[in-house]
mmCIF file of C-alpha atoms in Angstrom:
data_model
loop_
_atom_site.group_PDB
_atom_site.id
_atom_site.type_symbol
_atom_site.label_atom_id
_atom_site.label_comp_id
_atom_site.label_asym_id
_atom_site.label_seq_id
_atom_site.Cartn_x
_atom_site.Cartn_y
_atom_site.Cartn_z
ATOM 1 C CA MET A 1 -17.412 61.154 36.413
ATOM 2 C CA ILE A 2 -16.258 57.716 37.808
ATOM 3 C CA GLY A 3 -18.714 56.314 35.594
ATOM 4 C CA THR A 4 -17.291 57.690 32.694
ATOM 5 C CA THR A 5 -14.163 56.967 33.046
ATOM 6 C CA ALA A 6 -14.912 53.542 33.747
ATOM 7 C CA ALA A 7 -17.105 53.200 30.368
ATOM 8 C CA SER A 8 -13.854 55.012 28.270
ATOM 9 C CA ALA A 9 -11.366 52.445 29.654
ATOM 10 C CA ALA A 10 -13.677 49.385 28.741
ATOM 11 C CA THR A 11 -13.931 50.930 25.250
ATOM 12 C CA SER A 12 -10.384 51.160 25.268
ATOM 13 C CA SER A 13 -9.726 48.127 26.138
ATOM 14 C CA LEU A 14 -12.405 46.575 23.406
ATOM 15 C CA ASP A 15 -10.746 48.508 20.673
ATOM 16 C CA GLU A 16 -7.177 47.514 21.809
ATOM 17 C CA PRO A 17 -5.477 44.419 20.094
ATOM 18 C CA PRO A 18 -5.175 41.398 22.231
ATOM 19 C CA TRP A 19 -1.312 40.946 21.928
ATOM 20 C CA LYS A 20 -0.892 44.815 22.902
ATOM 21 C CA LYS A 21 -3.189 43.968 26.257
ATOM 22 C CA ARG A 22 -0.694 40.970 26.825
ATOM 23 C CA LYS A 23 2.016 41.542 29.328
ATOM 24 C CA SER A 24 5.049 39.987 28.954
ATOM 25 C CA ASN A 25 6.411 38.701 32.516
ATOM 26 C CA PRO A 26 9.896 37.732 32.457
ATOM 27 C CA SER A 27 9.991 35.073 35.168
ATOM 28 C CA SER A 28 7.806 32.620 33.448
ATOM 29 C CA PRO A 29 9.159 30.433 30.980
ATOM 30 C CA PRO A 30 8.163 30.679 27.269
ATOM 31 C CA LEU A 31 5.490 28.492 26.047
ATOM 32 C CA SER A 32 5.920 26.198 23.577
ATOM 33 C CA PHE A 33 4.301 23.167 21.312
ATOM 34 C CA PHE A 34 5.754 20.466 23.513
ATOM 35 C CA SER A 35 3.670 22.074 26.509
ATOM 36 C CA LEU A 36 0.671 20.703 25.126
ATOM 37 C CA PRO A 37 -0.888 17.627 26.095
ATOM 38 C CA ASP A 38 -0.453 15.038 23.938
ATOM 39 C CA VAL A 39 -3.467 14.338 23.032
ATOM 40 C CA LEU A 40 -3.526 17.548 21.333
ATOM 41 C CA ILE A 41 -0.379 17.326 19.804
ATOM 42 C CA LEU A 42 -1.744 13.797 17.971
ATOM 43 C CA HIS A 43 -4.764 15.736 16.715
ATOM 44 C CA CYS A 44 -2.104 18.103 15.227
ATOM 45 C CA LEU A 45 -0.199 15.704 13.664
ATOM 46 C CA SER A 46 -3.314 13.815 12.268
ATOM 47 C CA ARG A 47 -4.341 16.374 10.330
ATOM 48 C CA LEU A 48 -0.908 16.203 7.920
ATOM 49 C CA SER A 49 -0.268 13.827 5.658
ATOM 50 C CA LYS A 50 2.004 11.159 6.814
ATOM 51 C CA SER A 51 5.390 12.118 4.073
ATOM 52 C CA TYR A 52 5.930 14.746 6.397
ATOM 53 C CA TYR A 53 6.557 11.720 9.408
ATOM 54 C CA PRO A 54 9.850 10.932 8.750
ATOM 55 C CA LYS A 55 11.266 14.678 9.492
ATOM 56 C CA LEU A 56 8.992 14.959 12.317
ATOM 57 C CA SER A 57 9.550 12.205 14.199
ATOM 58 C CA LEU A 58 13.547 13.466 14.107
ATOM 59 C CA VAL A 59 12.895 16.293 16.392
ATOM 60 C CA SER A 60 12.155 14.561 19.657
ATOM 61 C CA LYS A 61 11.494 11.142 21.273
ATOM 62 C CA THR A 62 8.365 12.845 21.974
ATOM 63 C CA PHE A 63 7.239 13.037 18.931
ATOM 64 C CA ARG A 64 9.080 9.974 17.577
ATOM 65 C CA SER A 65 6.983 7.474 20.427
ATOM 66 C CA LEU A 66 3.389 9.371 19.341
ATOM 67 C CA ILE A 67 3.769 9.021 15.471
ATOM 68 C CA THR A 68 4.849 5.603 15.992
ATOM 69 C CA SER A 69 1.828 5.183 18.114
ATOM 70 C CA ILE A 70 -1.439 3.236 17.762
ATOM 71 C CA ASP A 71 -3.385 5.949 18.767
ATOM 72 C CA LEU A 72 -2.444 8.216 15.957
ATOM 73 C CA ASN A 73 -3.673 5.978 13.513
ATOM 74 C CA HIS A 74 -7.048 5.841 15.771
ATOM 75 C CA ALA A 75 -6.923 10.150 15.665
ATOM 76 C CA ARG A 76 -6.405 9.784 11.823
ATOM 77 C CA PHE A 77 -9.183 7.493 11.333
ATOM 78 C CA HIS A 78 -11.472 9.960 13.301
ATOM 79 C CA HIS A 79 -10.801 12.963 11.332
ATOM 80 C CA LYS A 80 -10.633 11.181 8.122
ATOM 81 C CA THR A 81 -7.364 12.228 6.906
ATOM 82 C CA GLN A 82 -6.294 8.439 6.276
ATOM 83 C CA GLU A 83 -4.137 8.035 3.398
ATOM 84 C CA PRO A 84 -3.811 4.651 0.844
ATOM 85 C CA PHE A 85 -0.505 3.035 1.348
ATOM 86 C CA PHE A 86 1.568 0.705 -1.196
ATOM 87 C CA TYR A 87 3.719 -2.034 0.074
ATOM 88 C CA VAL A 88 5.718 -4.443 -1.586
ATOM 89 C CA CYS A 89 7.383 -7.026 -0.587
ATOM 90 C CA LEU A 90 10.833 -8.361 -2.268
ATOM 91 C CA LYS A 91 13.448 -11.311 -1.687
ATOM 92 C CA PHE A 92 16.933 -10.617 -2.140
ATOM 93 C CA PRO A 93 19.714 -13.767 -2.305
ATOM 94 C CA ASP A 94 21.107 -12.844 0.733
ATOM 95 C CA ARG A 95 18.818 -12.394 3.019
ATOM 96 C CA PRO A 96 16.881 -15.373 4.249
ATOM 97 C CA LEU A 97 13.621 -13.926 4.658
ATOM 98 C CA PRO A 98 11.366 -11.423 2.380
ATOM 99 C CA THR A 99 11.606 -7.711 2.828
ATOM 100 C CA TRP A 100 8.683 -5.350 3.098
ATOM 101 C CA TYR A 101 8.900 -1.735 1.457
ATOM 102 C CA THR A 102 6.366 1.225 1.578
ATOM 103 C CA LEU A 103 6.067 4.190 -0.974
ATOM 104 C CA TRP A 104 7.396 7.312 0.137
ATOM 105 C CA ILE A 105 6.291 10.299 -1.930
ATOM 106 C CA LYS A 106 8.275 13.854 -0.626
ATOM 107 C CA PRO A 107 5.752 16.477 0.222
ATOM 108 C CA GLU A 108 4.754 18.961 -2.221
ATOM 109 C CA ASP A 109 6.495 21.945 -0.363
ATOM 110 C CA PHE A 110 9.352 22.783 -2.137
ATOM 111 C CA ASP A 111 11.898 25.387 -2.429
ATOM 112 C CA GLU A 112 10.499 27.883 -5.536
ATOM 113 C CA GLU A 113 13.946 28.608 -6.782
ATOM 114 C CA GLU A 114 14.349 24.927 -7.977
ATOM 115 C CA GLU A 115 14.359 24.429 -11.432
ATOM 116 C CA ASN A 116 13.075 20.687 -11.751
ATOM 117 C CA LYS A 117 10.170 20.615 -9.481
ATOM 118 C CA LYS A 118 9.761 16.954 -10.106
ATOM 119 C CA LYS A 119 8.086 14.964 -7.028
ATOM 120 C CA LYS A 120 10.448 12.467 -5.573
ATOM 121 C CA SER A 121 9.585 8.959 -4.313
ATOM 122 C CA LYS A 122 11.664 5.828 -3.137
ATOM 123 C CA LEU A 123 10.744 2.716 -1.066
ATOM 124 C CA VAL A 124 11.239 2.663 2.590
ATOM 125 C CA GLN A 125 11.723 -0.507 4.388
ATOM 126 C CA VAL A 126 9.278 -1.015 7.115
ATOM 127 C CA PRO A 127 8.027 -0.399 9.979
ATOM 128 C CA SER A 128 9.416 2.784 10.043
ATOM 129 C CA SER A 129 8.561 6.344 11.155
ATOM 130 C CA TYR A 130 6.672 6.584 8.018
ATOM 131 C CA ALA A 131 4.498 3.563 7.854
ATOM 132 C CA SER A 132 3.726 0.612 10.165
ATOM 133 C CA GLU A 133 3.722 -3.118 9.057
ATOM 134 C CA PRO A 134 1.709 -4.555 6.638
ATOM 135 C CA LEU A 135 -1.563 -6.165 7.154
ATOM 136 C CA LEU A 136 -3.546 -8.987 4.581
ATOM 137 C CA ILE A 137 -6.602 -7.315 4.418
ATOM 138 C CA VAL A 138 -9.717 -9.088 3.687
ATOM 139 C CA ASN A 139 -13.509 -7.374 3.154
ATOM 140 C CA VAL A 140 -16.275 -9.577 4.115
ATOM 141 C CA GLY A 141 -19.688 -7.604 3.767
ATOM 142 C CA LEU A 142 -19.090 -4.951 6.970
ATOM 143 C CA ASP A 143 -16.504 -6.943 8.520
ATOM 144 C CA VAL A 144 -12.728 -6.191 7.746
ATOM 145 C CA TYR A 145 -10.545 -9.201 8.378
ATOM 146 C CA ALA A 146 -6.552 -8.961 8.616
ATOM 147 C CA PHE A 147 -3.484 -10.899 8.581
ATOM 148 C CA ARG A 148 -0.183 -10.007 9.689
ATOM 149 C CA GLN A 149 2.622 -10.038 7.336
ATOM 150 C CA ARG A 150 6.090 -10.045 9.087
ATOM 151 C CA TYR A 151 7.751 -12.207 11.180
ATOM 152 C CA PRO A 152 7.420 -13.835 13.712
ATOM 153 C CA PRO A 153 4.938 -16.282 12.526
ATOM 154 C CA SER A 154 1.285 -15.886 14.251
ATOM 155 C CA ARG A 155 -2.144 -17.653 14.550
ATOM 156 C CA ASN A 156 -3.910 -14.469 15.018
ATOM 157 C CA MET A 157 -6.388 -12.813 12.558
ATOM 158 C CA LEU A 158 -7.921 -9.546 13.342
ATOM 159 C CA VAL A 159 -11.486 -7.987 12.831
ATOM 160 C CA ARG A 160 -13.031 -4.849 12.936
ATOM 161 C CA LYS A 161 -15.769 -3.111 11.275
ATOM 162 C CA LYS A 162 -15.844 -1.327 8.486
ATOM 163 C CA ASP A 163 -16.805 1.665 10.257
ATOM 164 C CA ALA A 164 -14.542 1.388 13.515
ATOM 165 C CA CYS A 165 -10.931 1.278 14.073
ATOM 166 C CA ILE A 166 -10.073 -0.783 16.642
ATOM 167 C CA TRP A 167 -8.882 -4.017 15.881
ATOM 168 C CA ARG A 168 -10.285 -6.935 17.836
ATOM 169 C CA PHE A 169 -9.339 -10.728 18.085
ATOM 170 C CA ALA A 170 -10.586 -13.328 16.049
ATOM 171 C CA PRO A 171 -10.477 -17.073 16.028
ATOM 172 C CA ASN A 172 -6.911 -17.923 15.724
ATOM 173 C CA MET A 173 -5.399 -20.311 12.749
ATOM 174 C CA SER A 174 -4.905 -23.660 13.448
ATOM 175 C CA VAL A 175 -1.226 -23.005 12.269
ATOM 176 C CA ALA A 176 1.225 -19.888 12.944
ATOM 177 C CA ARG A 177 1.718 -18.017 9.242
ATOM 178 C CA VAL A 178 3.847 -15.492 8.279
ATOM 179 C CA ASN A 179 3.643 -13.970 4.356
ATOM 180 C CA HIS A 180 0.721 -15.956 3.660
ATOM 181 C CA ALA A 181 -1.953 -15.327 1.066
ATOM 182 C CA ALA A 182 -5.704 -15.490 1.400
ATOM 183 C CA CYS A 183 -9.026 -14.678 -0.415
ATOM 184 C CA LEU A 184 -12.497 -14.195 -0.386
ATOM 185 C CA PHE A 185 -14.794 -17.015 -2.185
ATOM 186 C CA ASP A 186 -18.683 -17.761 -1.449
ATOM 187 C CA GLY A 187 -18.435 -16.147 2.340
ATOM 188 C CA LYS A 188 -15.500 -18.448 3.379
ATOM 189 C CA ILE A 189 -11.797 -16.988 3.686
ATOM 190 C CA TYR A 190 -9.193 -19.184 2.164
ATOM 191 C CA VAL A 191 -5.573 -18.882 3.822
ATOM 192 C CA MET A 192 -2.684 -20.455 1.952
ATOM 193 C CA GLY A 193 1.262 -21.032 2.737
ATOM 194 C CA GLY A 194 3.293 -19.526 5.116
ATOM 195 C CA CYS A 195 3.948 -22.321 7.077
ATOM 196 C CA GLY A 196 6.438 -24.990 8.120
ATOM 197 C CA ALA A 197 6.679 -28.157 5.655
ATOM 198 C CA ASN A 198 4.784 -30.196 7.929
ATOM 199 C CA ASP A 199 2.013 -27.867 9.255
ATOM 200 C CA THR A 200 -1.552 -27.764 7.246
ATOM 201 C CA TRP A 201 -0.630 -25.754 3.983
ATOM 202 C CA GLY A 202 -4.273 -24.373 3.688
ATOM 203 C CA GLU A 203 -7.196 -23.653 5.487
ATOM 204 C CA VAL A 204 -10.620 -22.001 5.623
ATOM 205 C CA PHE A 205 -12.595 -19.726 7.467
ATOM 206 C CA ASP A 206 -16.570 -19.739 7.806
ATOM 207 C CA THR A 207 -17.324 -16.104 8.764
ATOM 208 C CA LYS A 208 -21.138 -17.386 9.722
ATOM 209 C CA THR A 209 -19.804 -20.037 12.103
ATOM 210 C CA GLN A 210 -16.620 -18.530 13.226
ATOM 211 C CA THR A 211 -14.695 -21.861 12.483
ATOM 212 C CA TRP A 212 -11.780 -23.146 11.014
ATOM 213 C CA LYS A 213 -11.295 -26.627 8.818
ATOM 214 C CA PRO A 214 -8.230 -27.716 7.467
ATOM 215 C CA LEU A 215 -8.054 -27.704 3.667
ATOM 216 C CA PRO A 216 -6.698 -31.226 1.534
ATOM 217 C CA ASP A 217 -2.688 -31.379 1.228
ATOM 218 C CA PRO A 218 -1.773 -30.203 -2.250
ATOM 219 C CA GLY A 219 0.750 -32.717 -1.627
ATOM 220 C CA PRO A 220 5.090 -32.104 -1.620
ATOM 221 C CA GLU A 221 4.778 -31.550 -5.404
ATOM 222 C CA LEU A 222 2.330 -28.832 -4.977
ATOM 223 C CA ARG A 223 3.407 -27.001 -1.508
ATOM 224 C CA PHE A 224 5.242 -23.965 -3.174
ATOM 225 C CA SER A 225 8.794 -23.348 -1.222
ATOM 226 C CA THR A 226 8.277 -19.717 -2.023
ATOM 227 C CA MET A 227 5.771 -17.223 -1.381
ATOM 228 C CA ILE A 228 2.262 -17.189 -2.629
ATOM 229 C CA ASN A 229 2.204 -13.942 -5.238
ATOM 230 C CA ARG A 230 -1.805 -14.149 -4.882
ATOM 231 C CA ILE A 231 -4.567 -16.677 -4.785
ATOM 232 C CA LEU A 232 -7.335 -15.574 -7.819
ATOM 233 C CA VAL A 233 -11.259 -16.743 -8.351
ATOM 234 C CA ILE A 234 -11.694 -17.372 -11.509
ATOM 235 C CA GLN A 235 -14.897 -19.800 -12.232
ATOM 236 C CA GLY A 236 -15.331 -20.622 -8.789
ATOM 237 C CA LYS A 237 -11.818 -22.032 -8.691
ATOM 238 C CA LEU A 238 -9.101 -21.129 -6.500
ATOM 239 C CA TYR A 239 -5.473 -20.599 -8.825
ATOM 240 C CA VAL A 240 -3.132 -19.886 -6.509
ATOM 241 C CA ARG A 241 0.328 -17.636 -8.274
ATOM 242 C CA SER A 242 3.496 -18.142 -7.139
ATOM 243 C CA ASN A 243 7.471 -17.705 -8.574
ATOM 244 C CA GLU A 244 7.695 -21.460 -9.438
ATOM 245 C CA SER A 245 7.573 -23.283 -12.801
ATOM 246 C CA LYS A 246 3.992 -24.296 -12.410
ATOM 247 C CA ASP A 247 0.523 -22.985 -10.322
ATOM 248 C CA SER A 248 -1.923 -25.093 -8.692
ATOM 249 C CA VAL A 249 -5.471 -24.600 -8.352
ATOM 250 C CA TYR A 250 -7.767 -25.624 -5.724
ATOM 251 C CA ASP A 251 -11.721 -27.118 -6.542
ATOM 252 C CA PRO A 252 -13.821 -26.236 -3.403
ATOM 253 C CA LYS A 253 -16.761 -27.916 -4.556
ATOM 254 C CA ILE A 254 -14.887 -31.252 -4.981
ATOM 255 C CA GLY A 255 -12.129 -30.630 -2.143
ATOM 256 C CA LYS A 256 -9.354 -31.328 -4.727
ATOM 257 C CA TRP A 257 -5.845 -29.674 -6.293
ATOM 258 C CA LYS A 258 -4.387 -30.330 -9.459
ATOM 259 C CA ASP A 259 -1.595 -28.427 -10.792
ATOM 260 C CA ALA A 260 -1.768 -25.427 -13.415
ATOM 261 C CA ALA A 261 0.398 -24.310 -16.268
ATOM 262 C CA LYS A 262 1.957 -21.148 -15.833
ATOM 263 C CA GLU A 263 -0.165 -18.011 -17.361
ATOM 264 C CA LEU A 264 1.338 -16.286 -20.387
ATOM 265 C CA GLU A 265 1.134 -12.934 -19.571
ATOM 266 C CA ILE A 266 1.727 -10.239 -22.028
ATOM 267 C CA GLY A 267 1.529 -7.155 -19.783
ATOM 268 C CA SER A 268 -0.250 -6.202 -16.147
ATOM 269 C CA LYS A 269 -3.968 -5.166 -16.168
ATOM 270 C CA CYS A 270 -5.444 -3.154 -13.865
ATOM 271 C CA VAL A 271 -8.709 -1.756 -13.147
ATOM 272 C CA VAL A 272 -8.735 2.226 -12.808
ATOM 273 C CA ASP A 273 -12.782 4.237 -12.142
ATOM 274 C CA ASN A 274 -14.017 0.912 -14.008
ATOM 275 C CA VAL A 275 -11.699 0.843 -16.991
ATOM 276 C CA TRP A 276 -9.289 -1.868 -17.165
ATOM 277 C CA TYR A 277 -5.709 -0.929 -18.600
ATOM 278 C CA SER A 278 -3.444 -2.951 -19.920
ATOM 279 C CA CYS A 279 0.381 -2.093 -19.605
ATOM 280 C CA ARG A 280 2.389 -3.713 -22.637
ATOM 281 C CA PRO A 281 6.229 -4.075 -23.259
ATOM 282 C CA ASN A 282 5.383 -1.215 -25.313
ATOM 283 C CA SER A 283 2.679 0.697 -25.016
ATOM 284 C CA PHE A 284 -0.684 1.224 -22.483
ATOM 285 C CA MET A 285 -4.150 -0.102 -23.193
ATOM 286 C CA TRP A 286 -7.313 0.794 -21.923
ATOM 287 C CA TYR A 287 -10.843 -1.226 -22.963
ATOM 288 C CA ASP A 288 -13.439 0.345 -24.725
ATOM 289 C CA LYS A 289 -16.417 -1.517 -23.727
ATOM 290 C CA GLU A 290 -18.612 0.072 -26.398
ATOM 291 C CA CYS A 291 -17.073 -1.362 -28.980
ATOM 292 C CA SER A 292 -15.323 -4.193 -26.914
ATOM 293 C CA ASP A 293 -11.938 -3.771 -28.050
ATOM 294 C CA TRP A 294 -8.979 -2.115 -26.731
ATOM 295 C CA ARG A 295 -7.274 0.957 -27.447
ATOM 296 C CA VAL A 296 -3.809 2.977 -27.345
ATOM 297 C CA VAL A 297 -3.750 5.883 -24.368
ATOM 298 C CA LYS A 298 -2.435 8.755 -25.722
ATOM 299 C CA GLY A 299 0.363 10.671 -24.342
ATOM 300 C CA LEU A 300 2.683 8.113 -22.532
ATOM 301 C CA SER A 301 5.210 7.626 -25.468
ATOM 302 C CA SER A 302 8.273 8.798 -23.492
ATOM 303 C CA LEU A 303 7.506 6.671 -20.423
ATOM 304 C CA ASN A 304 7.027 3.873 -22.803
ATOM 305 C CA GLN A 305 10.475 4.616 -24.048
ATOM 306 C CA SER A 306 12.001 4.244 -20.489
ATOM 307 C CA ARG A 307 10.423 1.253 -19.529
ATOM 308 C CA ARG A 308 10.343 -0.852 -22.231
ATOM 309 C CA SER A 309 11.336 -3.973 -20.432
ATOM 310 C CA GLY A 310 11.211 -5.319 -16.562
ATOM 311 C CA LEU A 311 7.793 -4.499 -15.724
ATOM 312 C CA VAL A 312 7.058 -5.155 -12.287
ATOM 313 C CA GLU A 313 3.856 -4.484 -11.270
ATOM 314 C CA THR A 314 0.692 -2.440 -11.720
ATOM 315 C CA VAL A 315 -2.003 -1.518 -9.128
ATOM 316 C CA ASN A 316 -4.935 0.992 -8.565
ATOM 317 C CA PHE A 317 -3.248 3.691 -5.938
ATOM 318 C CA ASN A 318 -5.952 6.097 -4.750
ATOM 319 C CA GLY A 319 -7.963 6.350 -8.079
ATOM 320 C CA LYS A 320 -4.706 6.198 -10.257
ATOM 321 C CA LEU A 321 -2.380 3.770 -11.965
ATOM 322 C CA LEU A 322 0.962 3.425 -10.160
ATOM 323 C CA LEU A 323 3.153 1.339 -12.387
ATOM 324 C CA LEU A 324 6.957 -0.420 -11.275
ATOM 325 C CA TRP A 325 9.335 -1.068 -13.624
ATOM 326 C CA ASP A 326 13.137 -2.368 -13.136
ATOM 327 C CA LYS A 327 16.064 -2.000 -15.287
ATOM 328 C CA SER A 328 19.813 -2.120 -15.403
ATOM 329 C CA THR A 329 21.788 0.202 -13.832
ATOM 330 C CA LYS A 330 24.512 -0.170 -16.551
ATOM 331 C CA PRO A 331 22.309 -0.706 -19.790
ATOM 332 C CA ARG A 332 25.038 -1.158 -21.522
ATOM 333 C CA CYS A 333 26.620 -4.123 -19.814
ATOM 334 C CA ARG A 334 26.086 -7.273 -20.686
ATOM 335 C CA ILE A 335 26.496 -8.449 -17.174
ATOM 336 C CA CYS A 336 25.202 -6.289 -14.307
ATOM 337 C CA GLU A 337 25.487 -6.800 -10.956
ATOM 338 C CA GLU A 338 22.396 -4.371 -10.179
ATOM 339 C CA LYS A 339 18.860 -2.897 -11.036
ATOM 340 C CA ASN A 340 17.010 0.183 -10.155
ATOM 341 C CA ILE A 341 13.466 -0.281 -8.907
ATOM 342 C CA CYS A 342 11.464 2.306 -10.903
ATOM 343 C CA GLY A 343 7.929 3.915 -10.418
ATOM 344 C CA ALA A 344 5.456 6.077 -11.971
ATOM 345 C CA LEU A 345 2.107 7.599 -10.885
ATOM 346 C CA ILE A 346 -0.132 8.191 -14.368
ATOM 347 C CA ALA A 347 -3.382 9.467 -13.986
ATOM 348 C CA PHE A 348 -6.386 9.041 -16.982
ATOM 349 C CA GLU A 349 -8.550 11.822 -18.651
ATOM 350 C CA ARG A 350 -11.321 10.485 -20.865
ATOM 351 C CA ARG A 351 -12.008 13.278 -23.356
ATOM 352 C CA LYS A 352 -15.027 14.295 -25.902
ATOM 353 C CA ASN A 353 -13.325 12.598 -29.303
ATOM 354 C CA GLY A 354 -13.620 9.043 -26.884
ATOM 355 C CA GLN A 355 -10.006 9.142 -26.802
ATOM 356 C CA VAL A 356 -8.149 8.465 -23.131
ATOM 357 C CA TRP A 357 -5.256 10.117 -21.987
ATOM 358 C CA GLY A 358 -2.335 9.597 -19.884
ATOM 359 C CA LYS A 359 -0.471 12.433 -17.423
ATOM 360 C CA VAL A 360 2.784 11.132 -15.218
ATOM 361 C CA GLU A 361 2.327 13.135 -12.210
ATOM 362 C CA TRP A 362 5.758 12.178 -11.085
ATOM 363 C CA SER A 363 8.192 9.170 -12.360
ATOM 364 C CA SER A 364 10.931 8.119 -9.935
ATOM 365 C CA VAL A 365 14.276 5.422 -9.661
ATOM 366 C CA MET A 366 13.122 4.312 -5.662
ATOM 367 C CA LEU A 367 15.082 1.730 -4.805
ATOM 368 C CA LYS A 368 18.869 -0.299 -5.721
ATOM 369 C CA VAL A 369 18.400 -3.713 -5.870
ATOM 370 C CA PRO A 370 20.709 -6.649 -6.755
ATOM 371 C CA SER A 371 19.724 -8.384 -10.083
ATOM 372 C CA SER A 372 19.192 -11.740 -8.567
ATOM 373 C CA TYR A 373 15.999 -10.053 -6.576
ATOM 374 C CA SER A 374 12.632 -11.453 -6.486
ATOM 375 C CA PHE A 375 9.249 -9.386 -6.803
ATOM 376 C CA LEU A 376 6.700 -11.431 -4.355
ATOM 377 C CA ARG A 377 3.563 -9.300 -4.003
ATOM 378 C CA SER A 378 2.270 -6.327 -3.346
ATOM 379 C CA THR A 379 -0.961 -4.858 -1.545
ATOM 380 C CA VAL A 380 -2.182 -1.314 -0.942
ATOM 381 C CA ILE A 381 -3.446 -0.647 2.761
ATOM 382 C CA LEU A 382 -5.785 2.726 3.941
ATOM 383 C CA THR A 383 -3.755 4.101 7.126
#
């Protein structure tokens, strides 16, 4: 009899739902998300898109501290939830130093009753709860080298393996730099600019010997006072692009500098999925390797009309083309003191008839700036 009763009770216990078995205890405080250890909260946050972080950072001091911690970056690397981040550097007439911004895209959870369900995006000044400071990245084989881009100037260079997330210090540069430019050529990292007028303007790091050597001084006429936009490697020479009236070129074989005429750019070119795209004043073009000619991208006529001038930048952003342009806030006025920096994300599709069609996934006004602002540089970082 006792055995039958025990068996019946055990069966009843198995059949009973868990929430019915749990008894409430008025004396115990209710459990909350904040009662979890920080490591578990980090793992939860690392699985969310960073687009949610600005709002989550307002929840509590604990959330904000964890969101801005390096531990969260490690967790995102471990869970393979890293995302590409677009950074842009701008110079304003009323600020002595350049300012870095990053692209924030509104999360996809929108109100179902909203009529215009368009993604909104904007440029957010960094560092913020959404993104950390920008890094200048140079990939060398299985190693990743990085330089900090924000003030104060630093001599530090960081390095890590591509399959690791923890940075370590590499040999220091000879000069403290900020917002400098760098490129890789023949296994060596060339660094230029971002220093004082009397400092070594350029130096080169040999990744095999792990040593720095100064470059010949280009002279005062080629030591740009403005920030370098980029360094391009073309036919064994380093072309240094700036916002000034002329550029410069360095020949590593003979160790000499000379000035170079500004490149006449009709449009901005970008590679997406091994295809060259060119954004021109009135059209988008793609390069057809089979016929060795440029052809029109279909489906972007409305975008072409809205951004007829003021092209700022085109970059490959997660396998799509991110386009930036600016336009006056008052188009009909002769003189306008402000501009809007606009952006659009474009996906491309190759169709059976050989045509390439573009689809605008979102288009938005991202930042209002003074008309006299200057675009300096952009970069995309996985974080």
